[in-house]
Amino acid sequence: MCCNRACSVDTLDDDEIPAIWRQPEAGIAEGSYGFGYNDMFGLPSSLEYSASTSGNDNDYCELDKYTDKGVYVSLAANPERFTGYAGPNANILWSSFYDEDCFSNTNMAGDDMEDSATTSEQRLFRSIISGFHASVSTHLCYSYLNQTTQEWGPNQKCFEFRVGNFPDRLNSLYFNYALVARALVKLGEQIERNEIELFDQPAAITSKAKLLELIEALKEKPSDNLSTKRHLFDEKRMFQTFESQLLKRELRKRFYKISQLVDCVGCDRCRLWAKVQITGYATALKLVFEEHPTESANVAGTRLSKSEVAALVNTFNKISHSVQAVDYFRSLRNSQST
Ligand code: FAD
């Protein structure tokens, strides 16, 4: 266990929680909805709860069950940064995440698996984990605590050592940006088609408008550097064959296992952000690869809980900041070499 102060999570008192989250008319029981880290994103409404725990076989992660022992946490007040969490526990966890990658060496369905499309599907799992790992490393190096001066700030050596010197890790980070951006665009399409029931609630009007604004901005900038990275990802080329559908099922199972392993992270703040992001990637995979064709506009394309949508948006925030930090470290290096 990590006993460092930087590892802890500051919780909110009841009176600090925005009233709108406690209003009964929002369909949310008073005092039981929020960003708790036992009940990570709070109590889903009964509709969402049944959607997320009904044994849907298109879920890529385990969502925490409702508990009234949850606490409220402001993500903004607990930024992801250097905590000092390291050593065997952290290393074993990362390697057990990678161990769940059974795809790279396994020929699961015969020689057809060797074609290039399937190879990219086999790489998907490792890319997401490696990109997530690179993003965590980038955040901790960007908000690093200098133990001598006790000042927080970017640590270039830390970044180069963990991420910058590894083109494959950088590629995975961009890949994750592209995946989550694509998922957000799909979410936007479903919202426009009124397929996401969550946004029918009065409390969700502002969130809906803000979310659509974000998604429009993502779609609008074809020449933007980040937008180019978005195009690294094209789901239409993936999971098209019967064999690759088997791979997808396996991927789902293994990602689900990782979402459970995250509970073993021995640092509260790292676990908080790891849970947010693994849930966010799981939601992105669900949106991108599990969208069912809808027969009418009233049938939900992908059933999502509030926790999943909140995790997706926050994961996009994290991966976007990582991409920004990579640009920062890159320009720092360029300025030093000229
Ligand atoms: P680690 O980062 O632990 O990496 C272990 C090994 O994995 C490396 O030696 C390398 O061979 C390989 N590797 C490294 N990066 C990649 C990659 N991108 N792709 C593929 N392989 C790779 N610490 C914090 O300070 N703040 C946090 O918020 C935080 N969150 C964490 C969340 C999780 C889920 C976990 C498991 C750990 C977290 N940590 C956090 C700890 C941090 O990630 C490191 O484990 C710790 O700093 C020790 O680093 P290390 O040098 O031993 O290498």
Short mmCIF file of C-alpha atoms and ligand atoms in Angstrom, two decimals:
data_model
loop_
_atom_site.label_atom_id
_atom_site.label_comp_id
_atom_site.label_asym_id
_atom_site.label_seq_id
_atom_site.Cartn_x
_atom_site.Cartn_y
_atom_site.Cartn_z
CA MET A 1 0.00 0.00 0.00
CA CYS A 2 1.06 3.55 -0.69
CA CYS A 3 1.11 5.79 2.40
CA ASN A 4 2.12 8.95 0.54
CA ARG A 5 -0.13 12.02 0.99
CA ALA A 6 -0.04 12.55 -2.79
CA CYS A 7 -1.76 9.19 -3.25
CA SER A 8 -4.85 10.17 -1.30
CA VAL A 9 -8.15 11.41 -2.67
CA ASP A 10 -9.88 14.46 -1.21
CA THR A 11 -13.56 13.78 -0.82
CA LEU A 12 -16.47 16.24 -0.80
CA ASP A 13 -18.96 16.86 1.98
CA ASP A 14 -22.65 16.58 1.15
CA ASP A 15 -23.13 20.36 1.17
CA GLU A 16 -20.41 20.77 -1.49
CA ILE A 17 -22.25 18.67 -4.03
CA PRO A 18 -24.15 20.66 -6.67
CA ALA A 19 -27.81 20.60 -5.77
CA ILE A 20 -28.87 19.48 -9.21
CA TRP A 21 -27.31 16.09 -8.61
CA ARG A 22 -29.46 15.63 -5.53
CA GLN A 23 -32.80 16.79 -6.90
CA PRO A 24 -35.38 14.01 -6.84
CA GLU A 25 -36.92 15.31 -10.10
CA ALA A 26 -33.67 14.48 -11.86
CA GLY A 27 -34.55 10.86 -11.27
CA ILE A 28 -31.75 10.54 -8.74
CA ALA A 29 -32.26 9.66 -5.11
CA GLU A 30 -31.11 12.44 -2.81
CA GLY A 31 -27.65 12.00 -1.40
CA SER A 32 -26.84 8.98 -3.43
CA TYR A 33 -25.55 10.30 -6.71
CA GLY A 34 -22.11 11.66 -7.34
CA PHE A 35 -18.55 10.78 -8.14
CA GLY A 36 -17.76 8.38 -5.35
CA TYR A 37 -14.76 6.19 -5.71
CA ASN A 38 -16.32 3.18 -4.04
CA ASP A 39 -19.37 3.69 -6.18
CA MET A 40 -17.18 5.38 -8.74
CA PHE A 41 -19.70 7.52 -10.55
CA GLY A 42 -22.63 7.25 -8.20
CA LEU A 43 -25.98 5.62 -8.39
CA PRO A 44 -27.30 4.98 -11.83
CA SER A 45 -31.03 5.49 -12.21
CA SER A 46 -32.99 2.24 -12.25
CA LEU A 47 -33.16 2.30 -16.05
CA GLU A 48 -29.41 2.70 -16.42
CA TYR A 49 -28.72 0.25 -13.68
CA SER A 50 -30.68 -2.47 -15.38
CA ALA A 51 -29.00 -1.65 -18.67
CA SER A 52 -25.52 -1.93 -17.23
CA THR A 53 -25.97 -5.02 -15.12
CA SER A 54 -28.46 -7.01 -17.09
CA GLY A 55 -25.75 -9.33 -18.31
CA ASN A 56 -25.40 -7.43 -21.58
CA ASP A 57 -22.85 -9.32 -23.55
CA ASN A 58 -21.54 -6.11 -25.10
CA ASP A 59 -19.97 -4.71 -21.93
CA TYR A 60 -16.20 -4.34 -21.80
CA CYS A 61 -15.95 -3.47 -18.13
CA GLU A 62 -17.48 -4.13 -14.78
CA LEU A 63 -19.29 -1.10 -13.39
CA ASP A 64 -19.30 -0.77 -9.63
CA LYS A 65 -22.54 -1.79 -8.05
CA TYR A 66 -24.59 0.82 -6.24
CA THR A 67 -23.59 1.30 -2.64
CA ASP A 68 -24.79 3.94 -0.19
CA LYS A 69 -21.30 3.88 1.37
CA GLY A 70 -19.84 5.75 -1.60
CA VAL A 71 -18.16 9.11 -1.18
CA TYR A 72 -18.26 12.18 -3.43
CA VAL A 73 -15.09 13.14 -5.24
CA SER A 74 -14.34 16.13 -7.43
CA LEU A 75 -12.16 14.90 -10.27
CA ALA A 76 -11.03 18.49 -10.94
CA ALA A 77 -9.78 18.82 -7.35
CA ASN A 78 -7.82 15.55 -7.56
CA PRO A 79 -5.77 15.82 -10.76
CA GLU A 80 -3.91 12.85 -12.16
CA ARG A 81 -0.22 13.44 -11.42
CA PHE A 82 2.91 12.05 -9.79
CA THR A 83 2.00 10.27 -6.59
CA GLY A 84 5.13 8.27 -5.82
CA TYR A 85 3.22 5.00 -6.26
CA ALA A 86 5.80 2.53 -7.60
CA GLY A 87 7.50 -0.77 -6.83
CA PRO A 88 6.40 -4.38 -7.15
CA ASN A 89 2.66 -3.73 -6.76
CA ALA A 90 2.59 -1.20 -9.61
CA ASN A 91 4.90 -3.26 -11.84
CA ILE A 92 2.97 -6.48 -11.28
CA LEU A 93 -0.27 -4.76 -12.15
CA TRP A 94 1.03 -3.35 -15.39
CA SER A 95 2.47 -6.71 -16.39
CA SER A 96 -0.77 -8.50 -15.49
CA PHE A 97 -2.64 -6.06 -17.77
CA TYR A 98 -0.26 -6.94 -20.60
CA ASP A 99 -0.55 -10.65 -19.74
CA GLU A 100 -4.24 -10.42 -20.58
CA ASP A 101 -3.08 -9.85 -24.16
CA CYS A 102 -3.37 -13.36 -25.48
CA PHE A 103 -3.75 -12.16 -29.03
CA SER A 104 -0.29 -11.44 -30.26
CA ASN A 105 0.98 -15.04 -30.23
CA THR A 106 -2.20 -17.03 -30.44
CA ASN A 107 -3.68 -18.41 -33.59
CA MET A 108 -7.22 -18.69 -32.32
CA ALA A 109 -9.08 -19.56 -35.46
CA GLY A 110 -6.69 -21.02 -37.94
CA ASP A 111 -4.45 -19.55 -40.61
CA ASP A 112 -6.98 -16.93 -41.70
CA MET A 113 -5.94 -15.01 -38.60
CA GLU A 114 -2.68 -14.13 -40.22
CA ASP A 115 -4.17 -11.67 -42.72
CA SER A 116 -3.34 -8.02 -42.20
CA ALA A 117 -6.81 -6.95 -41.05
CA THR A 118 -6.79 -9.48 -38.24
CA THR A 119 -3.29 -8.49 -37.30
CA SER A 120 -4.49 -4.95 -36.66
CA GLU A 121 -7.32 -6.35 -34.53
CA GLN A 122 -4.82 -8.41 -32.57
CA ARG A 123 -2.82 -5.25 -31.95
CA LEU A 124 -5.87 -3.37 -30.69
CA PHE A 125 -5.74 -4.71 -27.14
CA ARG A 126 -2.03 -4.04 -26.62
CA SER A 127 -2.35 -0.58 -28.17
CA ILE A 128 -5.08 0.44 -25.76
CA ILE A 129 -3.20 -0.79 -22.68
CA SER A 130 0.12 0.60 -23.84
CA GLY A 131 -1.52 3.91 -24.81
CA PHE A 132 -3.21 4.09 -21.41
CA HIS A 133 0.12 3.31 -19.70
CA ALA A 134 1.87 5.98 -21.82
CA SER A 135 -0.85 8.48 -20.91
CA VAL A 136 -0.49 7.77 -17.16
CA SER A 137 3.30 8.13 -17.50
CA THR A 138 2.93 11.39 -19.45
CA HIS A 139 0.64 12.85 -16.79
CA LEU A 140 2.91 11.90 -13.93
CA CYS A 141 5.94 13.35 -15.73
CA TYR A 142 4.12 16.55 -16.68
CA SER A 143 2.88 17.13 -13.12
CA TYR A 144 5.94 15.84 -11.34
CA LEU A 145 6.99 16.60 -7.78
CA ASN A 146 10.61 17.64 -7.50
CA GLN A 147 11.45 15.98 -4.20
CA THR A 148 14.28 18.43 -3.47
CA THR A 149 12.48 21.72 -4.09
CA GLN A 150 8.98 20.33 -3.37
CA GLU A 151 7.77 22.09 -6.52
CA TRP A 152 5.40 20.64 -9.09
CA GLY A 153 6.23 20.90 -12.78
CA PRO A 154 7.16 19.07 -16.00
CA ASN A 155 10.07 16.64 -15.84
CA GLN A 156 11.51 16.12 -19.30
CA LYS A 157 13.90 13.29 -18.37
CA CYS A 158 11.06 11.36 -16.80
CA PHE A 159 9.00 11.77 -19.98
CA GLU A 160 11.81 10.78 -22.39
CA PHE A 161 12.72 7.78 -20.25
CA ARG A 162 9.14 6.47 -20.00
CA VAL A 163 7.46 7.60 -23.24
CA GLY A 164 9.37 10.01 -25.51
CA ASN A 165 12.11 7.53 -26.49
CA PHE A 166 9.55 4.89 -27.51
CA PRO A 167 7.81 5.56 -30.85
CA ASP A 168 5.50 2.56 -30.32
CA ARG A 169 4.25 3.99 -27.01
CA LEU A 170 3.63 7.37 -28.64
CA ASN A 171 1.75 5.66 -31.47
CA SER A 172 -0.43 3.84 -28.95
CA LEU A 173 -1.18 7.10 -27.19
CA TYR A 174 -2.32 8.70 -30.47
CA PHE A 175 -4.28 5.57 -31.26
CA ASN A 176 -6.19 5.93 -27.99
CA TYR A 177 -6.92 9.57 -28.81
CA ALA A 178 -8.32 8.46 -32.15
CA LEU A 179 -10.39 5.67 -30.61
CA VAL A 180 -12.02 7.87 -27.96
CA ALA A 181 -12.60 10.72 -30.43
CA ARG A 182 -14.33 8.27 -32.77
CA ALA A 183 -16.47 6.98 -29.90
CA LEU A 184 -17.53 10.53 -29.02
CA VAL A 185 -18.56 11.20 -32.61
CA LYS A 186 -20.65 8.00 -32.51
CA LEU A 187 -22.17 9.07 -29.21
CA GLY A 188 -23.08 12.41 -30.81
CA GLU A 189 -24.79 10.61 -33.69
CA GLN A 190 -26.82 8.55 -31.23
CA ILE A 191 -27.79 11.63 -29.22
CA GLU A 192 -28.92 13.39 -32.42
CA ARG A 193 -31.06 10.35 -33.26
CA ASN A 194 -32.56 10.44 -29.74
CA GLU A 195 -31.27 6.97 -29.02
CA ILE A 196 -29.64 7.80 -25.69
CA GLU A 197 -32.33 7.96 -23.03
CA LEU A 198 -29.98 9.47 -20.46
CA PHE A 199 -30.25 12.89 -22.03
CA ASP A 200 -34.03 13.00 -21.68
CA GLN A 201 -33.69 13.93 -18.02
CA PRO A 202 -34.11 17.64 -17.14
CA ALA A 203 -30.79 17.67 -15.27
CA ALA A 204 -28.99 16.58 -18.42
CA ILE A 205 -29.93 19.50 -20.70
CA THR A 206 -26.76 21.50 -20.04
CA SER A 207 -24.56 18.42 -20.24
CA LYS A 208 -26.15 17.45 -23.53
CA ALA A 209 -25.55 20.89 -25.05
CA LYS A 210 -21.94 20.97 -23.86
CA LEU A 211 -21.27 17.48 -25.09
CA LEU A 212 -22.69 18.21 -28.54
CA GLU A 213 -20.59 21.38 -28.69
CA LEU A 214 -17.45 19.35 -27.93
CA ILE A 215 -18.32 16.74 -30.53
CA GLU A 216 -19.03 19.39 -33.19
CA ALA A 217 -15.62 20.93 -32.49
CA LEU A 218 -14.06 17.51 -32.98
CA LYS A 219 -15.77 17.08 -36.34
CA GLU A 220 -15.16 20.60 -37.56
CA LYS A 221 -11.40 20.93 -37.81
CA PRO A 222 -10.10 18.76 -40.65
CA SER A 223 -6.77 20.61 -40.82
CA ASP A 224 -6.21 20.53 -37.10
CA ASN A 225 -3.27 18.47 -35.95
CA LEU A 226 -5.32 16.52 -33.43
CA SER A 227 -8.06 15.93 -35.93
CA THR A 228 -5.52 14.27 -38.21
CA LYS A 229 -4.65 11.93 -35.38
CA ARG A 230 -8.33 11.11 -35.10
CA HIS A 231 -8.17 9.57 -38.55
CA LEU A 232 -5.60 7.03 -37.44
CA PHE A 233 -8.53 4.92 -36.46
CA ASP A 234 -11.07 3.33 -38.79
CA GLU A 235 -13.43 0.81 -37.24
CA LYS A 236 -14.96 -0.11 -40.61
CA ARG A 237 -11.83 -2.10 -41.35
CA MET A 238 -12.01 -4.10 -38.15
CA PHE A 239 -13.94 -7.14 -36.93
CA GLN A 240 -15.54 -7.77 -40.29
CA THR A 241 -14.88 -11.53 -40.59
CA PHE A 242 -16.32 -14.40 -38.60
CA GLU A 243 -12.88 -15.21 -37.18
CA SER A 244 -12.34 -11.68 -36.02
CA GLN A 245 -15.75 -11.73 -34.30
CA LEU A 246 -14.32 -14.50 -32.10
CA LEU A 247 -11.39 -12.26 -31.36
CA LYS A 248 -13.76 -9.47 -30.40
CA ARG A 249 -15.53 -11.68 -27.88
CA GLU A 250 -12.17 -12.58 -26.34
CA LEU A 251 -11.10 -8.93 -26.30
CA ARG A 252 -14.29 -8.03 -24.43
CA LYS A 253 -13.68 -10.73 -21.82
CA ARG A 254 -10.08 -9.68 -21.27
CA PHE A 255 -10.88 -6.00 -21.03
CA TYR A 256 -13.55 -6.86 -18.48
CA LYS A 257 -10.91 -8.71 -16.43
CA ILE A 258 -8.66 -5.65 -16.50
CA SER A 259 -11.48 -3.47 -15.21
CA GLN A 260 -11.60 -5.80 -12.19
CA LEU A 261 -7.80 -5.86 -11.76
CA VAL A 262 -7.78 -2.07 -11.48
CA ASP A 263 -9.34 -2.48 -8.02
CA CYS A 264 -5.92 -3.76 -6.88
CA VAL A 265 -4.09 -0.48 -7.58
CA GLY A 266 -2.55 0.38 -4.19
CA CYS A 267 -2.85 4.16 -4.38
CA ASP A 268 -6.23 5.82 -4.05
CA ARG A 269 -5.68 8.64 -6.51
CA CYS A 270 -4.08 6.35 -9.14
CA ARG A 271 -6.97 3.91 -8.72
CA LEU A 272 -9.53 6.69 -9.10
CA TRP A 273 -8.07 7.78 -12.44
CA ALA A 274 -7.34 4.24 -13.58
CA LYS A 275 -10.98 3.31 -12.99
CA VAL A 276 -12.22 6.39 -14.82
CA GLN A 277 -10.00 5.69 -17.81
CA ILE A 278 -10.48 1.93 -18.07
CA THR A 279 -14.24 2.57 -17.90
CA GLY A 280 -13.80 5.27 -20.56
CA TYR A 281 -11.91 2.96 -22.93
CA ALA A 282 -14.43 0.19 -22.30
CA THR A 283 -17.21 2.61 -23.22
CA ALA A 284 -15.35 3.70 -26.33
CA LEU A 285 -14.98 0.07 -27.43
CA LYS A 286 -18.66 -0.55 -26.77
CA LEU A 287 -19.73 2.51 -28.77
CA VAL A 288 -17.42 1.84 -31.68
CA PHE A 289 -17.72 -1.94 -32.00
CA GLU A 290 -21.05 -2.87 -30.47
CA GLU A 291 -23.49 -0.45 -32.02
CA HIS A 292 -26.50 -2.46 -33.09
CA PRO A 293 -28.39 -1.38 -36.16
CA THR A 294 -31.59 0.25 -34.95
CA GLU A 295 -34.95 -0.53 -36.44
CA SER A 296 -36.59 2.63 -35.25
CA ALA A 297 -35.39 5.92 -33.84
CA ASN A 298 -36.80 4.92 -30.44
CA VAL A 299 -34.62 1.86 -30.03
CA ALA A 300 -31.36 2.57 -28.23
CA GLY A 301 -28.32 1.90 -30.40
CA THR A 302 -26.02 1.32 -27.45
CA ARG A 303 -27.30 1.22 -23.89
CA LEU A 304 -25.09 3.42 -21.77
CA SER A 305 -25.15 4.37 -18.11
CA LYS A 306 -24.30 7.82 -16.78
CA SER A 307 -21.06 6.40 -15.40
CA GLU A 308 -20.01 5.27 -18.84
CA VAL A 309 -20.71 8.63 -20.50
CA ALA A 310 -18.96 10.52 -17.68
CA ALA A 311 -15.97 8.17 -17.93
CA LEU A 312 -15.78 8.55 -21.71
CA VAL A 313 -15.71 12.36 -21.55
CA ASN A 314 -13.17 12.40 -18.73
CA THR A 315 -10.98 9.89 -20.55
CA PHE A 316 -11.04 12.13 -23.60
CA ASN A 317 -9.94 14.97 -21.35
CA LYS A 318 -7.02 12.89 -20.03
CA ILE A 319 -5.83 11.63 -23.40
CA SER A 320 -6.15 15.12 -24.94
CA HIS A 321 -3.99 16.55 -22.18
CA SER A 322 -1.46 13.78 -22.75
CA VAL A 323 -1.27 14.65 -26.45
CA GLN A 324 -0.79 18.31 -25.49
CA ALA A 325 1.94 17.37 -23.02
CA VAL A 326 3.71 15.29 -25.69
CA ASP A 327 3.71 18.38 -27.94
CA TYR A 328 5.09 20.43 -25.05
CA PHE A 329 7.95 17.99 -24.37
CA ARG A 330 8.67 17.66 -28.09
CA SER A 331 9.02 21.42 -28.58
CA LEU A 332 11.19 21.60 -25.47
CA ARG A 333 13.50 18.99 -26.97
CA ASN A 334 13.54 20.78 -30.35
CA SER A 335 14.39 24.10 -28.72
CA GLN A 336 17.29 22.44 -26.86
CA SER A 337 18.74 20.87 -30.01
CA THR A 338 18.78 24.15 -31.99
P1 FAD B 1 6.26 1.24 -15.02
O1 FAD B 1 5.57 2.45 -15.58
O2 FAD B 1 5.66 0.59 -13.82
O3 FAD B 1 6.37 0.19 -16.21
C1 FAD B 1 6.79 -1.18 -15.99
C2 FAD B 1 7.40 -1.70 -17.29
O4 FAD B 1 6.41 -1.69 -18.32
C3 FAD B 1 8.53 -0.82 -17.83
O5 FAD B 1 9.77 -1.19 -17.28
C4 FAD B 1 8.47 -1.07 -19.32
O6 FAD B 1 9.18 -2.24 -19.65
C5 FAD B 1 7.01 -1.33 -19.58
N1 FAD B 1 6.31 -0.13 -20.10
C6 FAD B 1 6.32 1.12 -19.59
N2 FAD B 1 5.50 1.93 -20.30
C7 FAD B 1 4.99 1.18 -21.28
C8 FAD B 1 4.08 1.44 -22.34
N3 FAD B 1 3.50 2.65 -22.51
N4 FAD B 1 3.78 0.44 -23.20
C9 FAD B 1 4.32 -0.79 -23.04
N5 FAD B 1 5.17 -1.11 -22.04
C10 FAD B 1 5.50 -0.15 -21.17
N6 FAD B 1 1.91 6.69 -10.62
C11 FAD B 1 1.73 8.02 -10.42
O7 FAD B 1 2.66 8.70 -10.00
N7 FAD B 1 0.52 8.61 -10.73
C12 FAD B 1 -0.53 7.90 -11.21
O8 FAD B 1 -1.62 8.46 -11.43
C13 FAD B 1 -0.36 6.49 -11.42
N8 FAD B 1 -1.38 5.73 -11.90
C14 FAD B 1 -1.19 4.39 -12.04
C15 FAD B 1 -2.24 3.59 -12.53
C16 FAD B 1 -2.07 2.23 -12.66
C17 FAD B 1 -3.23 1.39 -13.19
C18 FAD B 1 -0.85 1.61 -12.27
C19 FAD B 1 -0.67 0.11 -12.37
C20 FAD B 1 0.20 2.39 -11.83
C21 FAD B 1 0.06 3.77 -11.72
N9 FAD B 1 1.10 4.58 -11.27
C22 FAD B 1 0.91 5.92 -11.10
C23 FAD B 1 2.45 4.03 -11.12
C24 FAD B 1 3.28 4.24 -12.41
O9 FAD B 1 2.52 3.91 -13.55
C25 FAD B 1 4.54 3.37 -12.44
O10 FAD B 1 4.20 2.03 -12.25
C26 FAD B 1 5.56 3.80 -11.38
O11 FAD B 1 5.90 5.16 -11.57
C27 FAD B 1 6.85 2.95 -11.49
O12 FAD B 1 7.41 3.12 -12.78
P2 FAD B 1 8.46 2.14 -13.42
O13 FAD B 1 9.62 2.97 -13.88
O14 FAD B 1 8.77 1.02 -12.50
O15 FAD B 1 7.78 1.57 -14.76
#
